Amino acid sequence: MRIGAPGAEKPVVRVDDTHYIDVSDVTPDFDERFFGSGGVALLADRIRQGDVREFGDERIGAPIARPHQILCIGLNYSDHAAETGQAVPDEPILFTKSPNTLVGPNDDVRIPRGATKTDWEVELGIVIGRRTAYLDSVDEARAAIAGYLVVNDVSERAFQMERGGQWSKGKSAETFNPAGPWLVTPDEIADVNDLDMWLDVNGVRRQTGNTKTMIFDPYVIVHHLSQFMVLEPGDLINTGTPPGVGMGLRPQVWLQPGDVMELGIEGLGTQRQRVVGPR
């Protein structure tokens, strides 16, 4: 985890719901250098030393520092593809999201200027743990993953679908990638391909899903991407969303200022964002 004001977060390890260990003496941040140097393993000794502190009213930031890149996979749940009326893809659909969209799990989400169709997407996020390219097999991808987290791939559908060009235009507004509250290492997850996930808007359940309906699982995704680009330590991959997005509802529903999104994934924690209007 990272706690503190925006731009001044400190790295910590969560002990339980009310306690943490400050590890800022081991690493200044959970960033590319940390993951690339095998930093997760280095934390073990620091954790054994104890020095447990109690959470106060500190803001929770994204559990990783701004990554080198945010990569996203579209239409990656068979039931979501069905609700949109689109064919199941033969290989992962890739688009990018600006790294400066990353915010904390409970930070406000801001509707951009000119937006008319802002939407929600609960997703499983993957954080890359080492520099990775041209993996020879899907199994090798397991060793390249540092951990998993909850993300909300907020999207402006009018920009994405009606303005031409790439999907990135509808994905890259400020605050459009709440992440966290914490990063969970793979050894803490029994089966990443069987995690329940959900999202509510104003207390109404909109998304209910499970990672088992993914078309391409996390290992396939990492292996696939490694054939086309170098993945850097700390890179974030958003892996797609289950059904129930506003675009898929009939009638369609879009986020408005004052709305509240609450979402989570089994074992990875929960988020809560208030929607605010344009600057």
XYZ file of N, CA and C in Angstrom:
837
model
N 0.841 -1.193 0.000
C 0.000 0.000 0.000
C 0.879 1.248 0.000
N 0.248 2.367 -0.340
C 0.886 3.674 -0.217
C -0.127 4.614 0.417
N 0.278 5.330 1.446
C -0.632 6.221 2.145
C -0.024 7.614 2.223
N -0.898 8.611 2.248
C -0.440 9.983 2.330
C -1.064 10.845 1.253
N -0.748 12.128 1.290
C -1.306 13.091 0.352
C -0.816 12.802 -1.067
N -1.579 13.205 -2.088
C -1.143 12.988 -3.472
C 0.243 13.573 -3.732
N 1.108 12.748 -4.277
C 2.465 13.174 -4.557
C 3.413 13.022 -3.384
N 2.888 12.665 -2.217
C 3.723 12.510 -1.019
C 3.407 11.200 -0.303
N 2.969 10.201 -1.038
C 2.636 8.912 -0.437
C 3.894 8.210 0.070
N 3.739 7.424 1.127
C 4.845 6.609 1.607
C 4.460 5.138 1.465
N 5.438 4.271 1.197
C 5.147 2.850 1.024
C 4.997 2.146 2.367
N 3.944 1.331 2.480
C 3.698 0.572 3.700
C 3.242 -0.831 3.321
N 3.324 -1.733 4.288
C 2.802 -3.090 4.129
C 1.631 -3.259 5.077
N 0.489 -3.625 4.541
C -0.712 -3.810 5.352
C -0.590 -5.079 6.188
N -0.857 -4.976 7.478
C -0.854 -6.128 8.371
C -2.275 -6.690 8.487
N -3.229 -5.798 8.741
C -4.649 -6.166 8.802
C -5.447 -4.892 8.545
N -6.728 -4.926 8.813
C -7.581 -3.782 8.489
C -7.202 -2.513 9.247
N -6.510 -2.636 10.363
C -6.239 -1.464 11.192
C -4.747 -1.190 11.409
N -3.863 -2.052 10.895
C -2.442 -1.884 11.187
C -1.571 -2.046 9.934
N -0.415 -1.374 9.974
C 0.532 -1.450 8.856
C 1.957 -1.321 9.369
N 2.905 -1.635 8.489
C 4.331 -1.450 8.768
C 4.887 -0.472 7.749
N 5.494 0.603 8.213
C 6.115 1.601 7.350
C 7.429 1.026 6.802
N 7.564 0.955 5.463
C 8.785 0.399 4.857
C 9.525 1.454 4.046
N 9.265 2.735 4.351
C 9.923 3.795 3.595
C 11.422 3.859 3.869
N 11.891 3.166 4.931
C 13.330 3.087 5.167
C 13.993 2.030 4.288
N 13.186 1.167 3.675
C 13.706 0.128 2.776
C 13.667 0.600 1.330
N 12.583 1.284 0.948
C 12.430 1.788 -0.415
C 11.683 3.119 -0.376
N 12.068 4.083 -1.189
C 11.347 5.355 -1.189
C 9.957 5.252 -1.794
N 9.737 4.231 -2.620
C 8.421 4.082 -3.234
C 8.311 2.704 -3.876
N 7.079 2.308 -4.169
C 6.828 1.079 -4.921
C 6.773 1.460 -6.396
N 7.955 1.535 -6.991
C 8.094 2.036 -8.350
C 8.895 1.069 -9.209
N 9.264 1.512 -10.386
C 9.982 0.658 -11.330
C 11.273 0.109 -10.724
N 12.012 0.948 -10.026
C 13.268 0.505 -9.419
C 13.017 -0.552 -8.354
N 11.985 -0.343 -7.543
C 11.651 -1.295 -6.486
C 11.322 -2.672 -7.070
N 10.387 -2.722 -8.010
C 9.991 -4.009 -8.576
C 11.130 -4.637 -9.375
N 11.883 -3.831 -10.103
C 12.960 -4.362 -10.927
C 14.110 -4.935 -10.138
N 14.257 -4.519 -8.890
C 15.346 -5.022 -8.053
C 14.907 -6.163 -7.142
N 13.722 -6.706 -7.397
C 13.220 -7.778 -6.539
C 12.822 -7.292 -5.175
N 12.304 -6.078 -5.122
C 12.031 -5.435 -3.849
C 11.019 -6.136 -2.968
N 10.057 -6.844 -3.577
C 9.055 -7.533 -2.763
C 9.721 -8.513 -1.811
N 10.698 -9.252 -2.295
C 11.409 -10.217 -1.445
C 12.207 -9.500 -0.351
N 12.714 -8.313 -0.654
C 13.518 -7.572 0.322
C 12.695 -7.081 1.502
N 11.384 -7.010 1.339
C 10.542 -6.523 2.418
C 10.377 -7.538 3.546
N 10.669 -8.802 3.273
C 10.409 -9.854 4.259
C 11.117 -9.579 5.585
N 12.403 -9.218 5.519
C 13.151 -8.960 6.752
C 12.580 -7.767 7.504
N 12.208 -6.738 6.754
C 11.666 -5.536 7.392
C 10.341 -5.856 8.088
N 9.531 -6.678 7.479
C 8.245 -7.029 8.064
C 8.437 -7.813 9.354
N 9.439 -8.707 9.377
C 9.687 -9.523 10.576
C 10.128 -8.679 11.766
N 10.651 -7.482 11.507
C 11.097 -6.610 12.589
C 9.934 -6.000 13.371
N 8.736 -6.096 12.770
C 7.576 -5.565 13.476
C 7.385 -4.090 13.228
N 7.430 -3.289 14.293
C 7.178 -1.849 14.216
C 5.818 -1.589 13.588
N 4.814 -2.253 14.137
C 3.455 -2.149 13.609
C 2.815 -0.841 14.073
N 2.199 -0.150 13.126
C 1.535 1.114 13.426
C 0.045 0.995 13.087
N -0.732 1.901 13.660
C -2.174 1.865 13.441
C -2.559 2.883 12.372
N -3.418 2.444 11.430
C -3.936 3.376 10.443
C -4.701 4.494 11.142
N -4.532 5.704 10.645
C -5.330 6.823 11.115
C -6.300 7.223 10.022
N -6.350 8.517 9.764
C -7.236 9.002 8.714
C -6.458 9.335 7.446
N -5.291 8.676 7.275
C -4.473 8.955 6.104
C -5.203 8.580 4.807
N -5.001 9.394 3.799
C -5.491 9.039 2.471
C -4.763 7.795 1.975
N -5.494 6.912 1.288
C -4.890 5.749 0.653
C -4.619 6.095 -0.806
N -3.374 6.012 -1.207
C -3.024 6.258 -2.599
C -3.064 4.973 -3.403
N -2.834 5.082 -4.698
C -2.651 3.878 -5.507
C -1.484 3.095 -4.916
N -1.533 1.751 -4.923
C -0.482 0.978 -4.270
C 0.843 0.951 -5.023
N 0.873 1.483 -6.238
C 2.124 1.604 -6.987
C 2.293 3.048 -7.417
N 3.547 3.453 -7.589
C 3.821 4.780 -8.121
C 3.415 4.827 -9.591
N 3.381 6.025 -10.163
C 2.998 6.136 -11.565
C 3.842 5.197 -12.423
N 3.202 4.289 -13.158
C 3.963 3.298 -13.923
C 4.493 3.853 -15.244
N 5.391 3.105 -15.824
C 5.915 3.426 -17.151
C 4.792 3.448 -18.176
N 3.867 2.502 -18.057
C 2.722 2.475 -18.960
C 1.547 1.743 -18.305
N 0.337 2.108 -18.731
C -0.876 1.370 -18.380
C -1.414 0.762 -19.665
N -1.445 -0.551 -19.712
C -1.952 -1.288 -20.862
C -3.312 -1.873 -20.507
N -4.212 -1.927 -21.454
C -5.575 -2.369 -21.185
C -6.019 -3.394 -22.227
N -6.813 -4.347 -21.766
C -7.356 -5.381 -22.636
C -8.865 -5.180 -22.745
N -9.367 -5.076 -23.967
C -10.786 -4.841 -24.187
C -11.548 -6.123 -24.486
N -12.829 -6.116 -24.137
C -13.730 -7.249 -24.434
C -13.136 -8.580 -23.987
N -12.652 -8.629 -22.751
C -11.960 -9.829 -22.287
C -12.812 -10.730 -21.404
N -14.105 -10.443 -21.295
C -15.020 -11.333 -20.580
C -16.095 -11.765 -21.573
N -16.321 -13.053 -21.655
C -17.272 -13.559 -22.647
C -18.667 -12.988 -22.428
N -19.073 -12.822 -21.158
C -20.407 -12.291 -20.886
C -20.494 -10.786 -21.150
N -19.369 -10.068 -21.028
C -19.359 -8.646 -21.374
C -19.413 -8.459 -22.888
N -18.664 -9.292 -23.629
C -18.728 -9.219 -25.089
C -20.159 -9.448 -25.564
N -20.847 -10.381 -24.914
C -22.227 -10.691 -25.305
C -23.144 -9.498 -25.073
N -22.970 -8.784 -23.928
C -23.870 -7.664 -23.640
C -23.651 -6.500 -24.601
N -22.447 -6.391 -25.165
C -22.165 -5.309 -26.111
C -22.506 -5.704 -27.539
N -22.846 -6.985 -27.757
C -23.188 -7.456 -29.091
C -21.995 -7.637 -30.001
N -20.799 -7.735 -29.415
C -19.587 -7.876 -30.219
C -19.046 -9.297 -30.131
N -18.351 -9.699 -31.174
C -17.803 -11.046 -31.236
C -16.666 -11.215 -30.232
N -16.526 -12.432 -29.724
C -15.392 -12.753 -28.854
C -14.112 -12.648 -29.669
N -13.137 -11.871 -29.223
C -11.917 -11.678 -30.016
C -11.063 -12.941 -30.103
N -10.327 -13.057 -31.203
C -9.434 -14.198 -31.401
C -8.146 -14.059 -30.608
N -7.733 -12.829 -30.348
C -6.578 -12.566 -29.495
C -6.831 -11.261 -28.758
N -6.089 -11.010 -27.687
C -6.393 -9.844 -26.846
C -6.431 -8.529 -27.622
N -7.476 -7.729 -27.340
C -7.590 -6.377 -27.892
C -6.821 -5.439 -26.970
N -5.852 -4.738 -27.522
C -4.960 -3.906 -26.716
C -5.219 -2.424 -26.972
N -5.300 -1.653 -25.891
C -5.250 -0.201 -25.988
C -4.485 0.314 -24.783
N -4.138 1.576 -24.796
C -3.349 2.141 -23.704
C -4.145 3.217 -22.987
N -3.692 3.511 -21.797
C -4.305 4.531 -20.958
C -3.172 5.396 -20.417
N -3.350 6.687 -20.387
C -2.284 7.555 -19.905
C -1.916 7.214 -18.464
N -0.612 7.080 -18.153
C -0.210 6.750 -16.782
C -0.652 7.774 -15.743
N -0.877 9.025 -16.164
C -1.276 10.030 -15.174
C -2.756 9.971 -14.823
N -3.461 8.943 -15.309
C -4.844 8.705 -14.860
C -4.889 8.030 -13.498
N -3.756 7.499 -13.035
C -3.711 6.706 -11.809
C -3.986 7.569 -10.581
N -4.977 7.142 -9.775
C -5.307 7.820 -8.517
C -5.586 6.759 -7.462
N -5.842 7.206 -6.247
C -6.130 6.293 -5.159
C -7.508 5.679 -5.267
N -7.763 4.618 -4.502
C -9.018 3.881 -4.622
C -10.243 4.645 -4.151
N -10.049 5.678 -3.339
C -11.177 6.433 -2.802
C -11.156 7.894 -3.225
N -10.305 8.222 -4.190
C -10.241 9.587 -4.689
C -11.447 9.883 -5.582
N -11.758 11.172 -5.727
C -12.844 11.563 -6.623
C -12.521 11.192 -8.063
N -13.559 10.863 -8.818
C -13.451 10.684 -10.264
C -14.081 11.903 -10.923
N -13.324 12.558 -11.793
C -13.785 13.800 -12.405
C -14.259 13.559 -13.839
N -15.490 13.951 -14.148
C -15.992 13.892 -15.516
C -15.274 14.963 -16.335
N -14.718 14.616 -17.493
C -13.976 15.613 -18.277
C -14.893 16.586 -19.011
N -14.322 17.681 -19.443
C -15.085 18.661 -20.215
C -15.617 18.028 -21.502
N -16.850 18.329 -21.828
C -17.436 17.834 -23.062
C -17.939 16.408 -22.993
N -17.785 15.760 -21.848
C -18.198 14.358 -21.717
C -19.713 14.262 -21.567
N -20.280 13.205 -22.148
C -21.723 12.963 -22.044
C -22.046 11.530 -21.662
N -21.042 10.625 -21.713
C -21.322 9.204 -21.511
C -20.207 8.558 -20.687
N -20.016 9.034 -19.469
C -18.954 8.499 -18.615
C -19.433 7.219 -17.940
N -18.593 6.199 -17.951
C -18.979 4.830 -17.586
C -17.983 4.250 -16.587
N -18.353 3.135 -16.002
C -17.566 2.446 -14.978
C -17.124 1.082 -15.483
N -16.034 0.535 -14.923
C -15.583 -0.816 -15.266
C -14.710 -1.363 -14.137
N -15.239 -2.265 -13.314
C -14.397 -2.929 -12.328
C -13.504 -3.934 -13.055
N -12.225 -3.934 -12.717
C -11.283 -4.814 -13.412
C -10.198 -5.333 -12.465
N -9.669 -6.489 -12.820
C -8.471 -7.026 -12.184
C -7.253 -6.391 -12.835
N -6.380 -5.808 -12.014
C -5.138 -5.236 -12.517
C -3.958 -6.146 -12.230
N -3.013 -6.176 -13.153
C -1.765 -6.928 -13.011
C -0.616 -5.928 -12.926
N 0.301 -6.125 -11.993
C 1.526 -5.328 -11.932
C 2.702 -6.219 -12.311
N 3.499 -5.756 -13.259
C 4.660 -6.513 -13.739
C 5.818 -6.384 -12.739
N 6.505 -7.502 -12.494
C 7.543 -7.523 -11.481
C 8.971 -7.504 -11.980
N 9.151 -7.708 -13.274
C 10.524 -7.674 -13.825
C 10.452 -7.328 -15.302
N 11.572 -6.861 -15.837
C 11.597 -6.514 -17.263
C 11.336 -7.783 -18.078
N 10.377 -7.693 -18.977
C 9.861 -8.899 -19.623
C 9.681 -8.673 -21.119
N 10.228 -9.591 -21.913
C 10.044 -9.541 -23.363
C 10.185 -10.940 -23.939
N 9.407 -11.221 -24.961
C 9.485 -12.465 -25.729
C 9.478 -13.713 -24.844
N 8.510 -13.788 -23.951
C 8.380 -14.998 -23.147
C 8.139 -16.190 -24.058
N 8.771 -17.315 -23.740
C 8.668 -18.503 -24.588
C 7.381 -19.278 -24.366
N 6.768 -19.112 -23.186
C 5.562 -19.875 -22.894
C 4.657 -19.093 -21.956
N 3.393 -19.492 -21.919
C 2.439 -18.878 -21.001
C 2.855 -19.116 -19.557
N 3.383 -20.296 -19.255
C 3.796 -20.595 -17.879
C 4.863 -19.633 -17.372
N 5.729 -19.157 -18.269
C 6.778 -18.226 -17.852
C 6.205 -16.900 -17.361
N 4.989 -16.593 -17.786
C 4.386 -15.317 -17.386
C 4.159 -15.234 -15.885
N 3.957 -16.366 -15.229
C 3.707 -16.347 -13.787
C 4.826 -15.650 -13.025
N 6.055 -15.913 -13.413
C 7.206 -15.344 -12.713
C 7.379 -13.857 -12.995
N 6.688 -13.349 -14.010
C 6.827 -11.940 -14.364
C 5.833 -11.054 -13.629
N 4.905 -11.646 -12.880
C 3.836 -10.888 -12.233
C 4.183 -10.623 -10.771
N 4.201 -9.337 -10.385
C 4.489 -8.967 -8.995
C 3.263 -9.092 -8.114
N 2.074 -8.844 -8.695
C 0.863 -8.920 -7.883
C -0.355 -8.425 -8.627
N -1.470 -8.404 -7.890
C -2.774 -8.058 -8.465
C -3.460 -7.005 -7.601
N -4.377 -6.255 -8.204
C -5.084 -5.202 -7.497
C -6.411 -4.905 -8.191
N -7.267 -4.178 -7.491
C -8.531 -3.713 -8.058
C -8.279 -2.427 -8.842
N -8.867 -2.317 -10.032
C -8.849 -1.052 -10.764
C -10.258 -0.747 -11.260
N -10.533 0.528 -11.435
C -11.769 0.990 -12.063
C -11.361 1.682 -13.357
N -11.588 1.012 -14.466
C -11.200 1.542 -15.778
C -12.295 2.489 -16.261
N -12.350 3.676 -15.651
C -13.381 4.655 -15.995
C -13.216 5.059 -17.465
N -14.353 5.210 -18.153
C -14.327 5.428 -19.599
C -15.352 6.480 -20.002
N -14.995 7.310 -20.947
C -15.956 8.243 -21.556
C -16.312 7.694 -22.935
N -17.497 7.085 -23.024
C -17.861 6.323 -24.220
C -18.021 7.199 -25.461
N -18.498 8.431 -25.302
C -18.626 9.287 -26.483
C -17.258 9.567 -27.092
N -16.266 9.841 -26.245
C -14.914 10.049 -26.756
C -14.368 8.761 -27.369
N -14.663 7.639 -26.706
C -14.108 6.347 -27.115
C -14.711 5.838 -28.431
N -16.032 5.942 -28.549
C -16.733 5.281 -29.640
C -17.198 6.207 -30.765
N -17.342 7.490 -30.468
C -17.993 8.376 -31.429
C -17.080 9.453 -32.006
N -15.829 9.503 -31.554
C -14.942 10.575 -31.979
C -13.825 10.101 -32.899
N -13.881 8.825 -33.334
C -12.860 8.299 -34.236
C -11.538 8.046 -33.532
N -10.598 7.449 -34.269
C -9.273 7.202 -33.712
C -9.265 6.072 -32.698
N -8.356 6.149 -31.758
C -8.117 5.065 -30.817
C -8.986 5.200 -29.563
N -9.225 4.057 -28.901
C -9.990 4.042 -27.659
C -9.347 4.893 -26.575
N -8.036 5.094 -26.662
C -7.320 5.808 -25.598
C -7.914 7.181 -25.313
N -8.532 7.804 -26.304
C -9.126 9.126 -26.092
C -10.234 9.085 -25.051
N -10.955 7.976 -24.985
C -12.028 7.854 -24.013
C -11.598 7.256 -22.697
N -10.322 6.994 -22.548
C -9.819 6.293 -21.370
C -8.829 7.111 -20.546
N -8.370 8.242 -21.060
C -7.183 8.880 -20.488
C -7.422 10.198 -19.778
N -8.670 10.514 -19.460
C -8.923 11.737 -18.692
C -8.358 11.604 -17.281
N -8.087 12.737 -16.651
C -7.555 12.702 -15.284
C -8.511 11.949 -14.366
N -7.947 11.207 -13.439
C -8.653 10.417 -12.410
C -9.326 9.169 -12.960
N -9.093 8.807 -14.222
C -9.828 7.704 -14.845
C -9.253 6.321 -14.541
N -8.345 6.206 -13.555
C -7.844 4.870 -13.206
C -7.614 4.726 -11.698
N -8.678 4.781 -10.893
C -8.508 4.468 -9.470
C -7.942 3.055 -9.306
N -6.989 2.902 -8.391
C -6.324 1.608 -8.198
C -6.097 1.358 -6.719
N -6.182 0.081 -6.339
C -5.941 -0.295 -4.955
C -7.215 -0.794 -4.281
N -7.199 -0.889 -2.966
C -6.321 -0.189 -2.024
C -4.926 -0.796 -1.821
N -4.768 -2.079 -2.145
C -3.454 -2.668 -1.933
C -3.095 -3.577 -3.087
N -1.806 -3.885 -3.179
C -1.285 -4.853 -4.141
C -1.119 -6.180 -3.414
N -1.689 -7.240 -3.983
C -1.634 -8.567 -3.363
C -0.693 -9.441 -4.175
N 0.303 -10.026 -3.515
C 1.257 -10.876 -4.220
C 0.599 -12.198 -4.619
N 1.058 -12.822 -5.704
C 0.397 -14.022 -6.223
C 0.265 -15.157 -5.214
N 1.221 -15.281 -4.286
C 1.164 -16.376 -3.319
C 0.011 -16.230 -2.335
N -0.590 -15.033 -2.269
C -1.700 -14.789 -1.358
C -3.060 -15.083 -2.001
N -3.054 -15.474 -3.271
C -4.302 -15.709 -4.002
C -4.386 -17.180 -4.390
N -5.442 -17.853 -3.938
C -5.581 -19.284 -4.224
C -5.723 -19.544 -5.713
N -6.564 -18.771 -6.395
C -6.791 -18.961 -7.826
C -7.222 -17.640 -8.427
N -6.319 -16.983 -9.128
C -6.631 -15.687 -9.712
C -7.692 -15.801 -10.796
N -7.912 -17.009 -11.299
C -8.922 -17.232 -12.328
C -10.278 -17.630 -11.746
N -10.489 -17.348 -10.466
C -11.789 -17.598 -9.842
C -11.992 -16.619 -8.695
N -12.107 -15.334 -9.047
C -12.308 -14.278 -8.060
C -13.607 -13.541 -8.371
N -14.488 -13.449 -7.383
C -15.726 -12.689 -7.553
C -15.411 -11.196 -7.607
N -16.193 -10.473 -8.395
C -15.999 -9.036 -8.536
C -17.362 -8.359 -8.679
N -17.444 -7.093 -8.265
C -18.726 -6.401 -8.242
C -18.520 -4.894 -8.299
N -19.585 -4.192 -8.694
C -19.571 -2.736 -8.683
C -20.989 -2.231 -8.495
N -21.155 -1.259 -7.581
C -22.432 -0.594 -7.327
C -22.329 0.877 -7.710
N -23.422 1.444 -8.190
C -23.529 2.892 -8.392
C -24.715 3.369 -7.577
N -24.451 4.275 -6.637
C -25.491 4.796 -5.743
C -26.247 3.670 -5.040
N -25.516 2.629 -4.644
C -26.110 1.529 -3.902
C -26.827 0.502 -4.741
N -26.851 0.685 -6.056
C -27.507 -0.259 -6.958
C -26.443 -1.146 -7.605
N -26.584 -2.452 -7.461
C -25.617 -3.373 -8.043
C -25.701 -3.307 -9.571
N -24.585 -2.948 -10.199
C -24.530 -2.848 -11.649
C -23.689 -3.971 -12.274
N -22.589 -4.320 -11.636
C -21.732 -5.377 -12.177
C -21.583 -6.504 -11.164
N -21.764 -7.708 -11.624
C -21.484 -8.909 -10.851
C -20.763 -9.864 -11.788
N -19.575 -10.287 -11.422
C -18.815 -11.147 -12.322
C -17.807 -11.982 -11.588
N -17.031 -12.701 -12.347
C -15.976 -13.557 -11.808
C -14.888 -13.674 -12.862
N -13.646 -13.679 -12.429
C -12.541 -13.749 -13.385
C -12.525 -15.048 -14.182
N -13.319 -16.037 -13.782
C -13.350 -17.295 -14.530
C -13.992 -17.144 -15.908
N -14.709 -16.024 -16.146
C -15.277 -15.816 -17.476
C -14.350 -14.994 -18.373
N -13.120 -14.758 -17.906
C -12.135 -14.123 -18.776
C -11.902 -14.979 -20.019
N -11.761 -14.321 -21.152
C -11.410 -15.022 -22.389
C -9.919 -15.344 -22.387
N -9.112 -14.369 -21.993
C -7.658 -14.539 -21.893
C -7.262 -14.275 -20.442
N -6.704 -15.283 -19.769
C -6.372 -15.123 -18.360
C -5.083 -14.301 -18.198
N -4.726 -13.921 -16.972
C -3.565 -13.052 -16.779
C -2.266 -13.583 -17.389
N -2.056 -14.884 -17.343
C -0.813 -15.447 -17.868
C -0.768 -15.366 -19.389
N -1.899 -15.633 -20.021
C -1.985 -15.506 -21.480
C -1.758 -14.050 -21.892
N -2.348 -13.124 -21.147
C -2.207 -11.709 -21.475
C -0.751 -11.267 -21.403
N -0.065 -11.593 -20.297
C 1.328 -11.167 -20.137
C 2.213 -11.804 -21.207
N 2.017 -13.075 -21.471
C 2.787 -13.742 -22.518
C 2.543 -13.064 -23.863
N 1.276 -12.805 -24.182
C 0.916 -12.201 -25.467
C 1.555 -10.822 -25.622
N 1.412 -9.968 -24.613
C 1.954 -8.621 -24.711
C 3.468 -8.628 -24.856
N 4.115 -9.604 -24.237
C 5.583 -9.665 -24.293
C 6.111 -9.936 -25.698
N 5.240 -10.392 -26.593
C 5.663 -10.651 -27.976
C 5.715 -9.363 -28.798
N 5.113 -8.285 -28.276
C 5.002 -7.054 -29.051
C 5.723 -5.866 -28.428
N 6.057 -5.955 -27.141
C 6.681 -4.827 -26.454
C 7.445 -5.334 -25.237
N 8.323 -4.490 -24.737
C 9.016 -4.785 -23.485
C 8.151 -4.277 -22.341
N 7.823 -5.162 -21.417
C 7.083 -4.795 -20.216
C 8.088 -4.433 -19.127
N 7.925 -3.254 -18.543
C 8.864 -2.782 -17.532
C 8.346 -3.074 -16.134
N 9.243 -3.226 -15.158
C 8.799 -3.430 -13.773
C 7.890 -2.295 -13.324
N 6.774 -2.655 -12.696
C 5.823 -1.664 -12.238
C 4.754 -1.306 -13.246
N 4.867 -1.808 -14.483
C 3.807 -1.566 -15.465
C 2.486 -2.146 -14.967
N 1.394 -1.477 -15.302
C 0.052 -1.904 -14.900
C -0.722 -2.368 -16.121
N -1.383 -3.517 -15.996
C -2.244 -4.041 -17.052
C -3.653 -4.182 -16.499
N -4.609 -3.491 -17.114
C -6.029 -3.655 -16.794
C -6.592 -4.745 -17.704
N -7.228 -5.748 -17.119
C -7.490 -6.985 -17.872
C -8.914 -7.147 -18.390
N -9.739 -6.101 -18.330
C -11.082 -6.205 -18.869
C -12.132 -6.290 -17.772
N -13.390 -6.135 -18.156
C -14.478 -6.017 -17.189
C -15.605 -6.993 -17.473
N -16.310 -7.442 -16.433
C -17.486 -8.293 -16.631
C -18.689 -7.456 -17.057
N -19.851 -8.087 -17.310
C -21.019 -7.344 -17.776
C -21.574 -6.403 -16.718
N -22.417 -5.461 -17.180
C -23.075 -4.529 -16.284
C -22.601 -3.107 -16.397
N -21.774 -2.795 -17.420
C -21.342 -1.413 -17.606
C -22.533 -0.585 -18.088
N -22.448 0.725 -17.896
C -23.551 1.597 -18.275
C -23.894 1.515 -19.749
N -22.885 1.340 -20.594
C -23.105 1.237 -22.032
C -23.932 0.016 -22.393
N -23.855 -1.032 -21.567
C -24.558 -2.269 -21.877
C -25.965 -2.347 -21.332
N -26.353 -1.386 -20.472
C -27.695 -1.401 -19.891
C -28.725 -0.874 -20.899
N -29.954 -1.261 -20.710
C -31.052 -0.773 -21.553
C -32.179 -0.258 -20.670
N -32.409 1.061 -20.595
C -31.649 2.085 -21.302
C -30.253 2.268 -20.714
N -29.380 2.851 -21.504
C -28.024 3.091 -21.033
C -28.027 4.074 -19.867
N -27.052 3.912 -18.984
C -26.925 4.764 -17.797
C -25.509 5.314 -17.757
N -25.398 6.615 -17.496
C -24.082 7.249 -17.452
C -23.869 7.934 -16.107
N -22.626 8.051 -15.715
C -22.296 8.686 -14.443
C -22.590 10.178 -14.483
N -23.045 10.706 -13.334
C -23.354 12.119 -13.181
C -22.663 12.644 -11.917
N -22.357 13.941 -11.872
C -21.786 14.506 -10.641
C -22.669 14.180 -9.437
N -22.030 13.766 -8.356
C -22.740 13.369 -7.152
C -22.929 11.870 -7.010
N -22.788 11.139 -8.104
C -22.885 9.679 -8.030
C -21.740 9.113 -7.190
N -21.970 7.934 -6.622
C -20.944 7.236 -5.840
C -20.785 5.828 -6.389
N -19.551 5.466 -6.741
C -19.224 4.113 -7.181
C -18.542 3.367 -6.041
N -18.985 2.145 -5.797
C -18.344 1.255 -4.830
C -18.084 -0.068 -5.545
N -16.884 -0.601 -5.392
C -16.505 -1.791 -6.149
C -15.444 -2.578 -5.414
N -15.282 -3.839 -5.817
C -14.267 -4.661 -5.181
C -14.086 -5.983 -5.888
N -13.011 -6.660 -5.515
C -12.699 -8.002 -6.002
C -12.326 -8.848 -4.794
N -12.812 -10.059 -4.777
C -12.570 -10.988 -3.675
C -11.088 -11.060 -3.323
N -10.761 -10.760 -2.068
C -9.396 -10.852 -1.582
C -8.506 -9.674 -1.918
N -8.994 -8.742 -2.748
C -8.154 -7.625 -3.183
C -8.614 -6.279 -2.635
N -9.699 -6.279 -1.854
C -10.149 -5.045 -1.237
C -11.236 -4.343 -2.026
N -11.625 -3.169 -1.524
C -12.733 -2.415 -2.105
C -12.328 -0.961 -2.357
N -13.110 -0.309 -3.218
C -12.914 1.097 -3.545
C -14.235 1.849 -3.379
N -14.114 3.172 -3.240
C -15.301 4.036 -3.212
C -14.919 5.381 -3.790
N -15.581 5.789 -4.879
C -15.288 7.064 -5.498
C -16.552 7.909 -5.636
N -16.408 9.196 -5.359
C -17.464 10.165 -5.624
C -17.198 10.790 -6.993
N -18.235 10.960 -7.785
C -18.095 11.545 -9.116
C -18.300 13.058 -9.007
N -17.368 13.813 -9.587
C -17.469 15.261 -9.571
C -17.481 15.776 -11.001
N -17.902 17.029 -11.167
C -18.027 17.612 -12.497
C -16.711 18.108 -13.050
N -16.724 18.610 -14.280
C -15.510 19.084 -14.947
C -14.871 20.259 -14.215
N -13.611 20.456 -14.465
C -12.914 21.623 -13.928
C -13.511 22.900 -14.534
